[in-house]
Amino acid sequence: MADVREEEDEEECPELVPIETDYNSQSVQIPVTIITGYLGAGKTTLLNYILTEQHNKRIAVILNEFGEGSALEKSLAVSHAGELYEEWLELRNGCLCCSVKDNGLKAIENLMQKKGKFDYILLETTGLADPGAVSAMFWVDAELGSDIYLDGIVTVVDAKYGMQHLTEEKPDGLINEAARQIALGDLIIVNKTDLIHQEELDELRHIVRSINGLAKIIETQRSSLQEKFCHMQTTRPHLDKSIITVTFECSGSILEEDLNQYLQNLLWEKNINNKSGNPMEIIRLKALVSIKEKTQQVIVQGVHELYEQEETSVNWESDTERLNRFVFIGRNLDKEILEKCFSAAVIKPGESS
Ligand SMILES: Nc1nc2c(ncn2[C@@H]2O[C@H](COP(=O)(O)OP(=O)(O)OP(=O)(O)O)[C@@H](O)[C@H]2O)c(=O)[nH]1
Ligand SMILES: [Zn+2]
């Protein structure tokens, strides 16, 4: 499948981000690539391949295996000059996907302080993880000036079982995990091509392309990329200077339908413009919101046009003001207008609906 984007990517592919490159004239940030994919698709195989192929980079690999080891420890393998050693990364609340900035990224940052900086960090999610949730912690962290930024998401698809995973019926309109992982990928690796016929492969590739029209698609066996690792950085969102992050806070509560209306105007209708009349383009969003009548805090996550709400187990404190918090990443963003539109739908403390 000839794809113009793929050719462009090849041309502009730089060397694996050298530590000295300081494009922000702030402190240098370390790129993190999230590796996702269904259970058994070949993620660990891919990590091992990269670690043995990349001989002169310091690559930290964070394995987030499902149900392995103590809940308090995650294995962190570090490759330096082809040598592999292991570290134990302590995460107070177990799963890296669920742990917020405070422990997840802090742990990595602490490790870098002890061990020196890495050139690159690879993070394997569990086969069932939602890469959107994992990547969300980086958006917030980027805002707080972390040393680490999310470079991209690599999705490994099992050629043999991929179709089955994708067509699995989910109860009650839940999003199919395999489809979501493909939708979020910047690079999609269709692995285990040795196990299927060419026609099946073409069909799978076609479906993958229909779910994600932008990602680069590569076919592999044993996750062996026949190209340099730098090709993984297909989107480099943070190198695009037109992409900015906007945050705001607003107290009060919102009706669920009004929240949906706000998000759909932004993400689906795209009818909220900035001051120059250009529609705002949201690439990622994360928010903590207070929904009227709900005692629990709700987290909203969005990636392009997909968004979802998740009720957390955390209750709002009854005696303090409820504070909604938003982080947006995208183009043509205007903080004042984003805030105004949300605030207009909010029921302020003391007001009734
Ligand atoms: N036939 C075949 N087997 C493969 C290929 N790539 C990986 N495997 C095997 O598939 C199994 C799962 O591979 P892993 O790399 O552990 O998969 P994973 O995605 O990390 O699995 P989880 O962490 O459990 O989600 C292993 O037994 C691999 O040896 C391939 O291209 N062809
Ligand atoms: Zn694995």
PDB file of N, CA and C in Angstrom, residues 87-158:
ATOM      1  N   GLU A  87      16.693  -3.208  36.628  1.00  0.00           N
ATOM      2  CA  GLU A  87      16.446  -2.390  37.803  1.00  0.00           C
ATOM      3  C   GLU A  87      15.043  -2.708  38.280  1.00  0.00           C
ATOM      4  N   TRP A  88      14.806  -2.458  39.514  1.00  0.00           N
ATOM      5  CA  TRP A  88      13.443  -2.607  39.990  1.00  0.00           C
ATOM      6  C   TRP A  88      12.868  -1.238  40.241  1.00  0.00           C
ATOM      7  N   LEU A  89      11.809  -1.033  39.577  1.00  0.00           N
ATOM      8  CA  LEU A  89      11.164   0.262  39.666  1.00  0.00           C
ATOM      9  C   LEU A  89      10.020   0.128  40.660  1.00  0.00           C
ATOM     10  N   GLU A  90      10.045   0.984  41.630  1.00  0.00           N
ATOM     11  CA  GLU A  90       9.003   0.878  42.648  1.00  0.00           C
ATOM     12  C   GLU A  90       7.823   1.770  42.323  1.00  0.00           C
ATOM     13  N   LEU A  91       6.694   1.182  42.216  1.00  0.00           N
ATOM     14  CA  LEU A  91       5.488   1.958  41.962  1.00  0.00           C
ATOM     15  C   LEU A  91       4.542   1.710  43.112  1.00  0.00           C
ATOM     16  N   ARG A  92       4.239   2.770  43.788  1.00  0.00           N
ATOM     17  CA  ARG A  92       3.441   2.590  44.995  1.00  0.00           C
ATOM     18  C   ARG A  92       2.085   1.950  44.715  1.00  0.00           C
ATOM     19  N   ASN A  93       1.497   2.273  43.574  1.00  0.00           N
ATOM     20  CA  ASN A  93       0.181   1.662  43.427  1.00  0.00           C
ATOM     21  C   ASN A  93       0.107   0.598  42.343  1.00  0.00           C
ATOM     22  N   GLY A  94       1.256  -0.049  42.131  1.00  0.00           N
ATOM     23  CA  GLY A  94       1.213  -1.245  41.304  1.00  0.00           C
ATOM     24  C   GLY A  94       1.322  -1.000  39.820  1.00  0.00           C
ATOM     25  N   CYS A  95       0.198  -0.813  39.202  1.00  0.00           N
ATOM     26  CA  CYS A  95       0.185  -0.718  37.758  1.00  0.00           C
ATOM     27  C   CYS A  95       0.581   0.675  37.283  1.00  0.00           C
ATOM     28  N   LEU A  96       1.513   0.713  36.384  1.00  0.00           N
ATOM     29  CA  LEU A  96       1.979   1.996  35.863  1.00  0.00           C
ATOM     30  C   LEU A  96       0.848   2.758  35.170  1.00  0.00           C
ATOM     31  N   CYS A  97      -0.023   1.993  34.523  1.00  0.00           N
ATOM     32  CA  CYS A  97      -1.139   2.640  33.814  1.00  0.00           C
ATOM     33  C   CYS A  97      -2.041   3.382  34.780  1.00  0.00           C
ATOM     34  N   CYS A  98      -2.195   2.824  35.963  1.00  0.00           N
ATOM     35  CA  CYS A  98      -3.143   3.419  36.900  1.00  0.00           C
ATOM     36  C   CYS A  98      -2.456   4.443  37.784  1.00  0.00           C
ATOM     37  N   SER A  99      -1.158   4.334  37.899  1.00  0.00           N
ATOM     38  CA  SER A  99      -0.475   5.224  38.819  1.00  0.00           C
ATOM     39  C   SER A  99      -0.372   6.592  38.181  1.00  0.00           C
ATOM     40  N   VAL A 100      -0.609   7.592  38.965  1.00  0.00           N
ATOM     41  CA  VAL A 100      -0.541   8.942  38.423  1.00  0.00           C
ATOM     42  C   VAL A 100       0.886   9.445  38.452  1.00  0.00           C
ATOM     43  N   LYS A 101       1.075  10.605  37.956  1.00  0.00           N
ATOM     44  CA  LYS A 101       2.375  11.219  37.835  1.00  0.00           C
ATOM     45  C   LYS A 101       3.263  11.031  39.065  1.00  0.00           C
ATOM     46  N   ASP A 102       2.671  11.273  40.204  1.00  0.00           N
ATOM     47  CA  ASP A 102       3.418  11.238  41.452  1.00  0.00           C
ATOM     48  C   ASP A 102       4.301  10.035  41.636  1.00  0.00           C
ATOM     49  N   ASN A 103       3.786   8.853  41.309  1.00  0.00           N
ATOM     50  CA  ASN A 103       4.689   7.722  41.462  1.00  0.00           C
ATOM     51  C   ASN A 103       5.230   7.210  40.129  1.00  0.00           C
ATOM     52  N   GLY A 104       4.382   7.094  39.112  1.00  0.00           N
ATOM     53  CA  GLY A 104       4.829   6.535  37.838  1.00  0.00           C
ATOM     54  C   GLY A 104       6.016   7.253  37.241  1.00  0.00           C
ATOM     55  N   LEU A 105       5.802   8.502  36.894  1.00  0.00           N
ATOM     56  CA  LEU A 105       6.881   9.216  36.227  1.00  0.00           C
ATOM     57  C   LEU A 105       7.984   9.635  37.183  1.00  0.00           C
ATOM     58  N   LYS A 106       7.605   9.920  38.401  1.00  0.00           N
ATOM     59  CA  LYS A 106       8.615  10.259  39.404  1.00  0.00           C
ATOM     60  C   LYS A 106       9.630   9.144  39.539  1.00  0.00           C
ATOM     61  N   ALA A 107       9.121   7.921  39.529  1.00  0.00           N
ATOM     62  CA  ALA A 107      10.010   6.772  39.679  1.00  0.00           C
ATOM     63  C   ALA A 107      11.038   6.750  38.554  1.00  0.00           C
ATOM     64  N   ILE A 108      10.579   7.054  37.346  1.00  0.00           N
ATOM     65  CA  ILE A 108      11.494   7.074  36.207  1.00  0.00           C
ATOM     66  C   ILE A 108      12.487   8.227  36.361  1.00  0.00           C
ATOM     67  N   GLU A 109      11.971   9.344  36.789  1.00  0.00           N
ATOM     68  CA  GLU A 109      12.843  10.512  36.944  1.00  0.00           C
ATOM     69  C   GLU A 109      13.903  10.283  38.025  1.00  0.00           C
ATOM     70  N   ASN A 110      13.466   9.675  39.110  1.00  0.00           N
ATOM     71  CA  ASN A 110      14.417   9.358  40.176  1.00  0.00           C
ATOM     72  C   ASN A 110      15.494   8.415  39.678  1.00  0.00           C
ATOM     73  N   LEU A 111      15.048   7.462  38.906  1.00  0.00           N
ATOM     74  CA  LEU A 111      15.996   6.493  38.377  1.00  0.00           C
ATOM     75  C   LEU A 111      17.023   7.179  37.478  1.00  0.00           C
ATOM     76  N   MET A 112      16.555   8.147  36.703  1.00  0.00           N
ATOM     77  CA  MET A 112      17.473   8.863  35.817  1.00  0.00           C
ATOM     78  C   MET A 112      18.463   9.680  36.625  1.00  0.00           C
ATOM     79  N   GLN A 113      17.996  10.183  37.743  1.00  0.00           N
ATOM     80  CA  GLN A 113      18.911  10.944  38.587  1.00  0.00           C
ATOM     81  C   GLN A 113      20.017  10.064  39.134  1.00  0.00           C
ATOM     82  N   LYS A 114      19.618   8.849  39.465  1.00  0.00           N
ATOM     83  CA  LYS A 114      20.613   7.917  40.014  1.00  0.00           C
ATOM     84  C   LYS A 114      21.538   7.371  38.933  1.00  0.00           C
ATOM     85  N   LYS A 115      20.948   7.062  37.782  1.00  0.00           N
ATOM     86  CA  LYS A 115      21.685   6.313  36.760  1.00  0.00           C
ATOM     87  C   LYS A 115      22.162   7.177  35.602  1.00  0.00           C
ATOM     88  N   GLY A 116      21.821   8.448  35.623  1.00  0.00           N
ATOM     89  CA  GLY A 116      22.115   9.283  34.464  1.00  0.00           C
ATOM     90  C   GLY A 116      20.993   9.155  33.461  1.00  0.00           C
ATOM     91  N   LYS A 117      20.997  10.080  32.522  1.00  0.00           N
ATOM     92  CA  LYS A 117      19.878  10.116  31.584  1.00  0.00           C
ATOM     93  C   LYS A 117      19.917   8.978  30.572  1.00  0.00           C
ATOM     94  N   PHE A 118      18.744   8.643  30.094  1.00  0.00           N
ATOM     95  CA  PHE A 118      18.639   7.691  29.006  1.00  0.00           C
ATOM     96  C   PHE A 118      18.458   8.466  27.716  1.00  0.00           C
ATOM     97  N   ASP A 119      18.731   7.802  26.602  1.00  0.00           N
ATOM     98  CA  ASP A 119      18.432   8.420  25.312  1.00  0.00           C
ATOM     99  C   ASP A 119      16.982   8.195  24.953  1.00  0.00           C
ATOM    100  N   TYR A 120      16.452   7.122  25.489  1.00  0.00           N
ATOM    101  CA  TYR A 120      15.142   6.713  25.032  1.00  0.00           C
ATOM    102  C   TYR A 120      14.491   5.814  26.063  1.00  0.00           C
ATOM    103  N   ILE A 121      13.192   5.935  26.215  1.00  0.00           N
ATOM    104  CA  ILE A 121      12.476   5.053  27.125  1.00  0.00           C
ATOM    105  C   ILE A 121      11.370   4.343  26.361  1.00  0.00           C
ATOM    106  N   LEU A 122      11.311   3.043  26.529  1.00  0.00           N
ATOM    107  CA  LEU A 122      10.235   2.248  25.928  1.00  0.00           C
ATOM    108  C   LEU A 122       9.373   1.694  27.046  1.00  0.00           C
ATOM    109  N   LEU A 123       8.097   1.824  26.887  1.00  0.00           N
ATOM    110  CA  LEU A 123       7.205   1.391  27.940  1.00  0.00           C
ATOM    111  C   LEU A 123       6.203   0.388  27.375  1.00  0.00           C
ATOM    112  N   GLU A 124       6.279  -0.838  27.863  1.00  0.00           N
ATOM    113  CA  GLU A 124       5.324  -1.851  27.394  1.00  0.00           C
ATOM    114  C   GLU A 124       4.105  -1.842  28.293  1.00  0.00           C
ATOM    115  N   THR A 125       2.953  -1.692  27.703  1.00  0.00           N
ATOM    116  CA  THR A 125       1.733  -1.774  28.505  1.00  0.00           C
ATOM    117  C   THR A 125       1.297  -3.222  28.578  1.00  0.00           C
ATOM    118  N   THR A 126       0.443  -3.538  29.505  1.00  0.00           N
ATOM    119  CA  THR A 126      -0.097  -4.896  29.527  1.00  0.00           C
ATOM    120  C   THR A 126      -1.000  -5.039  28.314  1.00  0.00           C
ATOM    121  N   GLY A 127      -1.225  -6.278  27.894  1.00  0.00           N
ATOM    122  CA  GLY A 127      -2.025  -6.531  26.705  1.00  0.00           C
ATOM    123  C   GLY A 127      -3.435  -5.983  26.803  1.00  0.00           C
ATOM    124  N   LEU A 128      -3.879  -5.723  28.013  1.00  0.00           N
ATOM    125  CA  LEU A 128      -5.250  -5.256  28.168  1.00  0.00           C
ATOM    126  C   LEU A 128      -5.335  -3.768  28.457  1.00  0.00           C
ATOM    127  N   ALA A 129      -4.205  -3.123  28.482  1.00  0.00           N
ATOM    128  CA  ALA A 129      -4.219  -1.718  28.873  1.00  0.00           C
ATOM    129  C   ALA A 129      -4.752  -0.831  27.761  1.00  0.00           C
ATOM    130  N   ASP A 130      -5.310   0.257  28.176  1.00  0.00           N
ATOM    131  CA  ASP A 130      -5.734   1.280  27.241  1.00  0.00           C
ATOM    132  C   ASP A 130      -4.583   2.259  27.080  1.00  0.00           C
ATOM    133  N   PRO A 131      -3.942   2.265  25.906  1.00  0.00           N
ATOM    134  CA  PRO A 131      -2.780   3.140  25.732  1.00  0.00           C
ATOM    135  C   PRO A 131      -3.159   4.613  25.931  1.00  0.00           C
ATOM    136  N   GLY A 132      -4.407   4.922  25.714  1.00  0.00           N
ATOM    137  CA  GLY A 132      -4.840   6.299  25.933  1.00  0.00           C
ATOM    138  C   GLY A 132      -4.657   6.714  27.380  1.00  0.00           C
ATOM    139  N   ALA A 133      -4.974   5.785  28.279  1.00  0.00           N
ATOM    140  CA  ALA A 133      -4.840   6.084  29.698  1.00  0.00           C
ATOM    141  C   ALA A 133      -3.369   6.232  30.073  1.00  0.00           C
ATOM    142  N   VAL A 134      -2.548   5.358  29.489  1.00  0.00           N
ATOM    143  CA  VAL A 134      -1.125   5.437  29.797  1.00  0.00           C
ATOM    144  C   VAL A 134      -0.550   6.744  29.242  1.00  0.00           C
ATOM    145  N   SER A 135      -0.936   7.071  28.018  1.00  0.00           N
ATOM    146  CA  SER A 135      -0.368   8.277  27.428  1.00  0.00           C
ATOM    147  C   SER A 135      -0.868   9.526  28.136  1.00  0.00           C
ATOM    148  N   ALA A 136      -2.049   9.431  28.715  1.00  0.00           N
ATOM    149  CA  ALA A 136      -2.609  10.605  29.385  1.00  0.00           C
ATOM    150  C   ALA A 136      -1.701  11.119  30.497  1.00  0.00           C
ATOM    151  N   MET A 137      -1.028  10.212  31.179  1.00  0.00           N
ATOM    152  CA  MET A 137      -0.181  10.679  32.278  1.00  0.00           C
ATOM    153  C   MET A 137       0.981  11.528  31.759  1.00  0.00           C
ATOM    154  N   PHE A 138       1.325  11.314  30.512  1.00  0.00           N
ATOM    155  CA  PHE A 138       2.404  12.121  29.946  1.00  0.00           C
ATOM    156  C   PHE A 138       1.933  13.510  29.547  1.00  0.00           C
ATOM    157  N   TRP A 139       0.665  13.616  29.155  1.00  0.00           N
ATOM    158  CA  TRP A 139       0.185  14.927  28.744  1.00  0.00           C
ATOM    159  C   TRP A 139       0.200  15.850  29.934  1.00  0.00           C
ATOM    160  N   VAL A 140      -0.290  15.307  31.028  1.00  0.00           N
ATOM    161  CA  VAL A 140      -0.350  16.125  32.229  1.00  0.00           C
ATOM    162  C   VAL A 140       1.061  16.442  32.684  1.00  0.00           C
ATOM    163  N   ASP A 141       1.896  15.441  32.576  1.00  0.00           N
ATOM    164  CA  ASP A 141       3.249  15.640  33.047  1.00  0.00           C
ATOM    165  C   ASP A 141       4.001  16.654  32.202  1.00  0.00           C
ATOM    166  N   ALA A 142       3.752  16.634  30.901  1.00  0.00           N
ATOM    167  CA  ALA A 142       4.406  17.583  30.006  1.00  0.00           C
ATOM    168  C   ALA A 142       4.091  19.001  30.472  1.00  0.00           C
ATOM    169  N   GLU A 143       2.879  19.174  30.886  1.00  0.00           N
ATOM    170  CA  GLU A 143       2.434  20.463  31.364  1.00  0.00           C
ATOM    171  C   GLU A 143       3.199  20.885  32.617  1.00  0.00           C
ATOM    172  N   LEU A 144       3.573  19.916  33.402  1.00  0.00           N
ATOM    173  CA  LEU A 144       4.256  20.229  34.658  1.00  0.00           C
ATOM    174  C   LEU A 144       5.771  20.266  34.487  1.00  0.00           C
ATOM    175  N   GLY A 145       6.203  20.259  33.258  1.00  0.00           N
ATOM    176  CA  GLY A 145       7.633  20.423  33.003  1.00  0.00           C
ATOM    177  C   GLY A 145       8.483  19.212  33.311  1.00  0.00           C
ATOM    178  N   SER A 146       8.012  18.060  32.896  1.00  0.00           N
ATOM    179  CA  SER A 146       8.776  16.848  33.161  1.00  0.00           C
ATOM    180  C   SER A 146       9.983  16.737  32.236  1.00  0.00           C
ATOM    181  N   ASP A 147      10.894  15.855  32.597  1.00  0.00           N
ATOM    182  CA  ASP A 147      12.052  15.541  31.754  1.00  0.00           C
ATOM    183  C   ASP A 147      11.669  14.592  30.634  1.00  0.00           C
ATOM    184  N   ILE A 148      10.456  14.080  30.709  1.00  0.00           N
ATOM    185  CA  ILE A 148      10.054  12.987  29.830  1.00  0.00           C
ATOM    186  C   ILE A 148       8.858  13.423  28.995  1.00  0.00           C
ATOM    187  N   TYR A 149       8.862  13.074  27.726  1.00  0.00           N
ATOM    188  CA  TYR A 149       7.660  13.364  26.949  1.00  0.00           C
ATOM    189  C   TYR A 149       7.265  12.180  26.086  1.00  0.00           C
ATOM    190  N   LEU A 150       6.003  12.109  25.762  1.00  0.00           N
ATOM    191  CA  LEU A 150       5.502  11.004  24.960  1.00  0.00           C
ATOM    192  C   LEU A 150       5.809  11.240  23.497  1.00  0.00           C
ATOM    193  N   ASP A 151       6.572  10.319  22.927  1.00  0.00           N
ATOM    194  CA  ASP A 151       6.979  10.478  21.542  1.00  0.00           C
ATOM    195  C   ASP A 151       5.999   9.813  20.587  1.00  0.00           C
ATOM    196  N   GLY A 152       5.442   8.698  20.993  1.00  0.00           N
ATOM    197  CA  GLY A 152       4.524   8.020  20.098  1.00  0.00           C
ATOM    198  C   GLY A 152       4.063   6.694  20.664  1.00  0.00           C
ATOM    199  N   ILE A 153       3.099   6.110  19.983  1.00  0.00           N
ATOM    200  CA  ILE A 153       2.549   4.835  20.417  1.00  0.00           C
ATOM    201  C   ILE A 153       2.755   3.809  19.301  1.00  0.00           C
ATOM    202  N   VAL A 154       3.346   2.682  19.670  1.00  0.00           N
ATOM    203  CA  VAL A 154       3.533   1.590  18.719  1.00  0.00           C
ATOM    204  C   VAL A 154       2.554   0.480  19.081  1.00  0.00           C
ATOM    205  N   THR A 155       1.774   0.047  18.129  1.00  0.00           N
ATOM    206  CA  THR A 155       0.795  -1.007  18.393  1.00  0.00           C
ATOM    207  C   THR A 155       1.204  -2.279  17.664  1.00  0.00           C
ATOM    208  N   VAL A 156       1.356  -3.358  18.421  1.00  0.00           N
ATOM    209  CA  VAL A 156       1.695  -4.644  17.807  1.00  0.00           C
ATOM    210  C   VAL A 156       0.403  -5.449  17.641  1.00  0.00           C
ATOM    211  N   VAL A 157       0.172  -5.902  16.421  1.00  0.00           N
ATOM    212  CA  VAL A 157      -1.039  -6.673  16.128  1.00  0.00           C
ATOM    213  C   VAL A 157      -0.641  -8.115  15.824  1.00  0.00           C
ATOM    214  N   ASP A 158      -1.356  -9.037  16.411  1.00  0.00           N
ATOM    215  CA  ASP A 158      -1.123 -10.457  16.181  1.00  0.00           C
ATOM    216  C   ASP A 158      -1.782 -10.835  14.851  1.00  0.00           C
TER     217      ASP A 158
END
